[in-house]
Amino acid sequence: MRVDNAGELSKGEMAAALSARGVQIQRIDPHSPKMNGRVEAKIRDLTVLTRTLLLAARLPPTFWTFALRHAAYLKNVTLTRAVGVSVTPYEMRFGKRPSLSHLRVFGCSAVVHIAPCTDLLAILPVSHCRCLRDGMRFPTL
């Protein structure tokens, strides 16, 4: 693992845990992203995609973490030359093609129905509320 003198990774308990797992730490010069090219390129790609998602949805920077999570997920379920021509990083990790049926438009408006059996109706006078989608649909409980 290459670090630019990151104390949290090269000293203390974290360094001991990494070395116990056989991870070697290589220190590079601080403020020299060229020495860590692949990682810097991935960070740049995620940053550009995150900004694009926020701009397309017309959302403020306070939604950065949601957009970043969605951008990372999109990168993991789409084809990449680094892994192979017809394989996604998700497929390499889990051994099966990812299903994209749960993806939704990031930042679109949504209405959440509050079931009558929940305690929220005692607090809220309405049975639904408007919100923003984070781009993914999760299974209902």
Coordinates of N, CA and C in Angstrom, one line a residue:
M1 N 0.8 -1.2 0.0 CA 0.0 0.0 0.0 C 0.9 1.2 0.0
R2 N 0.6 2.2 -0.9 CA 1.4 3.4 -0.9 C 0.6 4.5 -0.2
V3 N 1.3 5.1 0.7 CA 0.8 6.2 1.5 C 1.7 7.4 1.4
D4 N 1.2 8.6 1.5 CA 2.0 9.8 1.5 C 2.2 10.3 2.9
N5 N 2.9 9.6 3.7 CA 3.2 9.9 5.1 C 1.9 10.0 5.9
A6 N 0.9 9.2 5.6 CA -0.3 9.2 6.3 C -0.1 8.5 7.7
G7 N 0.0 9.3 8.7 CA 0.3 8.8 10.1 C -0.7 7.7 10.5
E8 N -2.0 7.9 10.2 CA -3.0 6.9 10.6 C -2.8 5.5 10.0
L9 N -2.1 5.5 8.9 CA -1.9 4.2 8.2 C -0.5 3.6 8.5
S10 N 0.4 4.4 8.8 CA 1.8 4.0 8.9 C 2.3 3.8 10.3
K11 N 1.5 4.1 11.3 CA 1.9 4.1 12.7 C 0.7 3.5 13.5
G12 N 1.1 2.9 14.7 CA 0.0 2.5 15.6 C -0.6 1.2 15.3
E13 N -1.9 1.1 15.7 CA -2.6 -0.2 15.6 C -2.9 -0.5 14.2
M14 N -3.2 0.5 13.4 CA -3.5 0.2 11.9 C -2.3 -0.4 11.2
A15 N -1.2 0.2 11.5 CA 0.1 -0.4 10.9 C 0.3 -1.8 11.3
A16 N 0.1 -2.1 12.6 CA 0.2 -3.4 13.1 C -0.7 -4.4 12.5
A17 N -2.0 -4.0 12.3 CA -3.0 -4.8 11.7 C -2.7 -5.1 10.2
L18 N -2.2 -4.1 9.5 CA -1.8 -4.2 8.1 C -0.7 -5.2 7.9
S19 N 0.4 -5.0 8.8 CA 1.5 -5.9 8.7 C 1.2 -7.3 9.1
A20 N 0.2 -7.5 10.0 CA -0.2 -8.9 10.4 C -0.9 -9.6 9.2
R21 N -1.5 -8.8 8.3 CA -2.1 -9.4 7.1 C -1.2 -9.4 5.9
G22 N 0.1 -9.1 6.1 CA 1.0 -9.1 5.0 C 1.0 -7.9 4.1
V23 N 0.4 -6.8 4.5 CA 0.4 -5.6 3.7 C 1.6 -4.8 4.0
Q24 N 2.4 -4.5 2.9 CA 3.6 -3.7 3.1 C 3.2 -2.2 2.8
I25 N 3.7 -1.3 3.6 CA 3.5 0.1 3.4 C 4.7 0.7 2.7
Q26 N 4.4 1.4 1.6 CA 5.5 2.1 0.9 C 5.1 3.6 1.1
R27 N 6.1 4.4 1.6 CA 5.9 5.8 1.7 C 6.3 6.5 0.5
I28 N 5.5 7.4 0.0 CA 5.9 8.2 -1.2 C 6.0 9.7 -0.7
D29 N 6.6 10.5 -1.6 CA 6.7 11.9 -1.2 C 5.4 12.6 -1.1
P30 N 5.2 13.4 0.0 CA 3.9 14.1 0.1 C 3.7 15.1 -1.0
H31 N 2.5 15.3 -1.4 CA 2.1 16.2 -2.4 C 2.7 15.8 -3.8
S32 N 2.8 14.5 -4.0 CA 3.2 14.1 -5.3 C 2.3 13.0 -5.9
P33 N 1.1 13.4 -6.4 CA 0.1 12.4 -6.8 C 0.6 11.6 -8.0
K34 N 1.6 12.0 -8.7 CA 2.1 11.3 -9.9 C 2.6 9.9 -9.5
M35 N 3.1 9.8 -8.2 CA 3.7 8.6 -7.8 C 2.6 7.6 -7.4
N36 N 1.4 8.0 -7.3 CA 0.3 7.1 -7.0 C -0.8 7.2 -8.1
G37 N -0.4 7.1 -9.3 CA -1.2 7.4 -10.5 C -2.5 6.8 -10.6
R38 N -2.6 5.5 -10.4 CA -3.8 4.7 -10.6 C -4.9 5.2 -9.6
V39 N -4.5 5.3 -8.3 CA -5.4 5.7 -7.3 C -5.9 7.2 -7.5
E40 N -5.0 8.0 -7.9 CA -5.3 9.4 -8.1 C -6.3 9.5 -9.3
A41 N -6.1 8.7 -10.3 CA -7.0 8.7 -11.5 C -8.4 8.2 -11.1
K42 N -8.4 7.2 -10.2 CA -9.8 6.7 -9.8 C -10.5 7.7 -8.9
I43 N -9.7 8.4 -8.1 CA -10.3 9.5 -7.3 C -10.8 10.6 -8.2
R44 N -10.0 11.0 -9.2 CA -10.5 12.0 -10.1 C -11.7 11.6 -10.9
D45 N -11.8 10.3 -11.4 CA -13.0 9.8 -12.0 C -14.2 9.9 -11.2
L46 N -14.1 9.4 -9.9 CA -15.2 9.5 -9.0 C -15.6 10.9 -8.7
T47 N -14.7 11.8 -8.5 CA -15.0 13.2 -8.3 C -15.8 13.8 -9.5
V48 N -15.3 13.5 -10.7 CA -16.0 14.1 -11.9 C -17.4 13.5 -12.0
L49 N -17.6 12.2 -11.8 CA -18.9 11.6 -11.8 C -19.8 12.1 -10.7
T50 N -19.3 12.3 -9.5 CA -20.1 12.8 -8.4 C -20.5 14.3 -8.7
R51 N -19.6 15.1 -9.2 CA -20.0 16.5 -9.6 C -21.1 16.5 -10.7
T52 N -21.0 15.6 -11.7 CA -21.9 15.5 -12.8 C -23.3 15.0 -12.2
L53 N -23.3 14.1 -11.3 CA -24.6 13.7 -10.7 C -25.3 14.8 -10.0
L54 N -24.5 15.6 -9.2 CA -25.1 16.7 -8.5 C -25.6 17.8 -9.4
L55 N -24.8 18.1 -10.4 CA -25.2 19.1 -11.4 C -26.5 18.7 -12.1
A56 N -26.5 17.5 -12.6 CA -27.6 17.0 -13.4 C -28.9 17.0 -12.5
A57 N -28.8 16.7 -11.2 CA -29.9 16.7 -10.4 C -30.2 18.0 -9.7
R58 N -29.4 19.0 -10.0 CA -29.5 20.4 -9.5 C -29.6 20.3 -7.9
L59 N -28.7 19.6 -7.3 CA -28.6 19.4 -5.9 C -27.4 20.2 -5.3
P60 N -27.5 20.7 -4.1 CA -26.4 21.4 -3.5 C -25.3 20.4 -3.0
P61 N -24.1 20.9 -2.7 CA -23.0 20.0 -2.3 C -23.3 19.2 -1.0
T62 N -24.3 19.6 -0.3 CA -24.7 18.8 1.0 C -25.0 17.4 0.6
F63 N -25.4 17.1 -0.6 CA -25.7 15.8 -1.0 C -24.5 15.0 -1.6
W64 N -23.3 15.5 -1.4 CA -22.1 15.0 -1.9 C -21.9 13.5 -1.6
T65 N -22.1 13.1 -0.3 CA -21.9 11.7 0.1 C -22.8 10.8 -0.6
F66 N -24.1 11.2 -0.8 CA -25.0 10.3 -1.5 C -24.6 10.2 -3.0
A67 N -24.2 11.3 -3.6 CA -23.8 11.2 -5.0 C -22.5 10.4 -5.2
L68 N -21.6 10.5 -4.2 CA -20.3 9.8 -4.2 C -20.6 8.3 -4.1
R69 N -21.5 7.9 -3.2 CA -21.8 6.5 -3.1 C -22.4 5.9 -4.3
H70 N -23.3 6.7 -5.0 CA -23.9 6.3 -6.2 C -22.9 6.2 -7.3
A71 N -22.0 7.2 -7.4 CA -20.9 7.1 -8.4 C -20.0 5.9 -8.3
A72 N -19.7 5.6 -7.0 CA -18.8 4.4 -6.8 C -19.6 3.1 -7.2
Y73 N -20.8 3.1 -6.9 CA -21.6 1.9 -7.2 C -21.7 1.8 -8.8
L74 N -21.9 2.9 -9.5 CA -22.0 2.9 -10.9 C -20.7 2.4 -11.5
K75 N -19.6 2.8 -11.0 CA -18.3 2.4 -11.4 C -18.1 0.9 -11.2
N76 N -18.6 0.4 -10.2 CA -18.4 -1.1 -9.8 C -19.3 -2.0 -10.7
V77 N -20.4 -1.5 -11.2 CA -21.3 -2.3 -12.0 C -21.3 -2.1 -13.5
T78 N -20.4 -1.3 -13.9 CA -20.2 -1.0 -15.4 C -18.9 -1.6 -15.8
L79 N -18.8 -1.9 -17.1 CA -17.6 -2.5 -17.7 C -16.4 -1.6 -17.6
T80 N -15.3 -2.2 -17.4 CA -14.0 -1.4 -17.3 C -12.9 -2.1 -18.0
R81 N -12.0 -1.4 -18.7 CA -10.9 -2.0 -19.3 C -9.9 -2.6 -18.3
A82 N -9.8 -2.1 -17.1 CA -8.9 -2.6 -16.1 C -9.1 -4.0 -15.7
V83 N -10.4 -4.4 -15.7 CA -10.7 -5.8 -15.3 C -10.8 -6.7 -16.5
G84 N -11.4 -6.3 -17.5 CA -11.6 -7.2 -18.7 C -12.6 -6.5 -19.6
V85 N -12.7 -7.0 -20.8 CA -13.6 -6.3 -21.8 C -15.0 -6.6 -21.4
S86 N -15.4 -7.8 -21.0 CA -16.8 -8.1 -20.7 C -17.0 -8.5 -19.3
V87 N -16.3 -7.9 -18.4 CA -16.4 -8.2 -17.0 C -16.5 -6.9 -16.2
T88 N -17.3 -6.9 -15.2 CA -17.4 -5.7 -14.3 C -16.6 -6.0 -13.0
P89 N -16.2 -5.0 -12.3 CA -15.6 -5.2 -11.0 C -16.5 -6.0 -10.0
Y90 N -17.8 -5.7 -10.1 CA -18.8 -6.5 -9.3 C -18.8 -8.0 -9.6
E91 N -18.7 -8.3 -10.9 CA -18.7 -9.7 -11.4 C -17.4 -10.4 -10.9
M92 N -16.3 -9.6 -10.9 CA -15.0 -10.2 -10.5 C -15.1 -10.6 -9.0
R93 N -15.8 -9.7 -8.2 CA -15.8 -9.9 -6.8 C -16.8 -11.0 -6.4
F94 N -18.0 -11.0 -7.0 CA -19.1 -11.8 -6.5 C -19.4 -13.0 -7.5
G95 N -18.7 -13.0 -8.6 CA -18.9 -14.2 -9.5 C -20.1 -14.2 -10.3
K96 N -20.9 -13.2 -10.4 CA -22.2 -13.1 -11.2 C -22.4 -11.7 -11.7
R97 N -23.1 -11.6 -12.8 CA -23.4 -10.3 -13.4 C -24.3 -9.5 -12.5
P98 N -24.0 -8.2 -12.3 CA -24.9 -7.4 -11.5 C -26.3 -7.1 -12.2
S99 N -27.3 -7.1 -11.4 CA -28.6 -6.7 -11.9 C -28.7 -5.1 -11.8
L100 N -29.1 -4.5 -12.8 CA -29.2 -3.0 -12.8 C -30.7 -2.6 -12.7
S101 N -31.6 -3.5 -12.5 CA -33.0 -3.2 -12.4 C -33.4 -2.3 -11.3
H102 N -32.6 -2.2 -10.2 CA -32.9 -1.4 -9.1 C -32.4 0.1 -9.2
L103 N -31.6 0.4 -10.3 CA -31.1 1.7 -10.4 C -32.2 2.7 -10.8
R104 N -32.2 3.9 -10.3 CA -33.2 4.9 -10.6 C -32.4 6.2 -10.9
V105 N -33.0 7.2 -11.4 CA -32.4 8.5 -11.7 C -32.0 9.1 -10.3
F106 N -30.7 9.5 -10.2 CA -30.2 10.1 -9.0 C -30.8 11.5 -8.8
G107 N -31.4 11.7 -7.6 CA -31.9 13.0 -7.2 C -33.3 13.3 -7.7
C108 N -34.0 12.4 -8.3 CA -35.4 12.7 -8.7 C -36.3 12.7 -7.5
S109 N -37.4 13.3 -7.6 CA -38.3 13.4 -6.5 C -39.1 12.1 -6.3
A110 N -39.5 11.8 -5.1 CA -40.2 10.6 -4.8 C -41.2 10.8 -3.7
V111 N -42.1 10.0 -3.6 CA -43.1 10.1 -2.5 C -43.0 8.8 -1.7
V112 N -42.9 8.9 -0.4 CA -42.8 7.8 0.5 C -44.1 7.6 1.2
H113 N -44.6 6.4 1.1 CA -45.9 6.1 1.8 C -45.6 5.6 3.2
I114 N -46.3 6.1 4.2 CA -46.1 5.7 5.5 C -47.2 4.8 5.9
A115 N -46.9 3.5 6.2 CA -47.9 2.5 6.4 C -48.7 2.9 7.7
P116 N -50.0 2.6 7.7 CA -50.9 3.0 8.8 C -50.5 2.3 10.1
C117 N -49.8 1.2 10.0 CA -49.5 0.4 11.3 C -48.2 1.0 12.0
T118 N -47.6 2.0 11.4 CA -46.4 2.5 12.1 C -46.7 3.6 13.1
D119 N -45.8 3.8 14.0 CA -46.0 4.8 15.0 C -45.8 6.2 14.4
L120 N -45.2 6.3 13.2 CA -45.0 7.7 12.6 C -46.3 8.4 12.4
L121 N -47.4 7.7 12.2 CA -48.7 8.4 11.9 C -49.2 9.1 13.2
A122 N -48.7 8.6 14.4 CA -49.1 9.3 15.6 C -48.4 10.7 15.7
I123 N -47.2 10.8 15.0 CA -46.5 12.0 15.1 C -46.8 12.9 13.9
L124 N -46.9 12.3 12.7 CA -47.1 13.0 11.4 C -48.6 12.9 11.1
P125 N -49.2 14.0 10.7 CA -50.6 14.0 10.4 C -50.9 13.5 8.9
V126 N -49.9 13.2 8.2 CA -50.0 12.8 6.8 C -49.6 11.3 6.6
S127 N -50.0 10.7 5.5 CA -49.7 9.3 5.3 C -48.6 9.2 4.3
H128 N -48.0 10.3 3.8 CA -46.9 10.2 2.9 C -46.1 11.5 3.0
C129 N -44.9 11.5 2.5 CA -44.0 12.7 2.4 C -43.2 12.7 1.2
R130 N -42.8 13.8 0.7 CA -42.0 14.0 -0.5 C -40.5 14.0 -0.1
C131 N -39.7 13.4 -0.9 CA -38.3 13.3 -0.6 C -37.5 13.2 -2.0
L132 N -36.2 13.1 -1.9 CA -35.4 12.8 -3.1 C -34.9 11.4 -3.1
R133 N -34.8 10.8 -4.3 CA -34.3 9.5 -4.4 C -32.8 9.6 -4.5
D134 N -32.1 8.6 -3.9 CA -30.7 8.6 -4.0 C -30.2 7.7 -5.2
G135 N -31.1 7.3 -6.1 CA -30.7 6.6 -7.3 C -30.8 5.1 -7.2
M136 N -31.1 4.6 -6.0 CA -31.2 3.1 -5.9 C -32.5 2.8 -5.2
R137 N -33.0 1.6 -5.6 CA -34.2 1.2 -4.9 C -33.8 0.0 -4.0
F138 N -34.2 0.0 -2.8 CA -33.9 -1.1 -1.9 C -35.1 -1.9 -1.6
P139 N -34.9 -3.2 -1.3 CA -36.1 -4.1 -1.1 C -36.9 -3.6 0.1
T140 N -38.2 -3.8 0.0 CA -39.0 -3.4 1.2 C -39.0 -4.4 2.2
L141 N -39.2 -4.0 3.5 CA -39.2 -5.0 4.6 C -40.5 -5.6 4.9

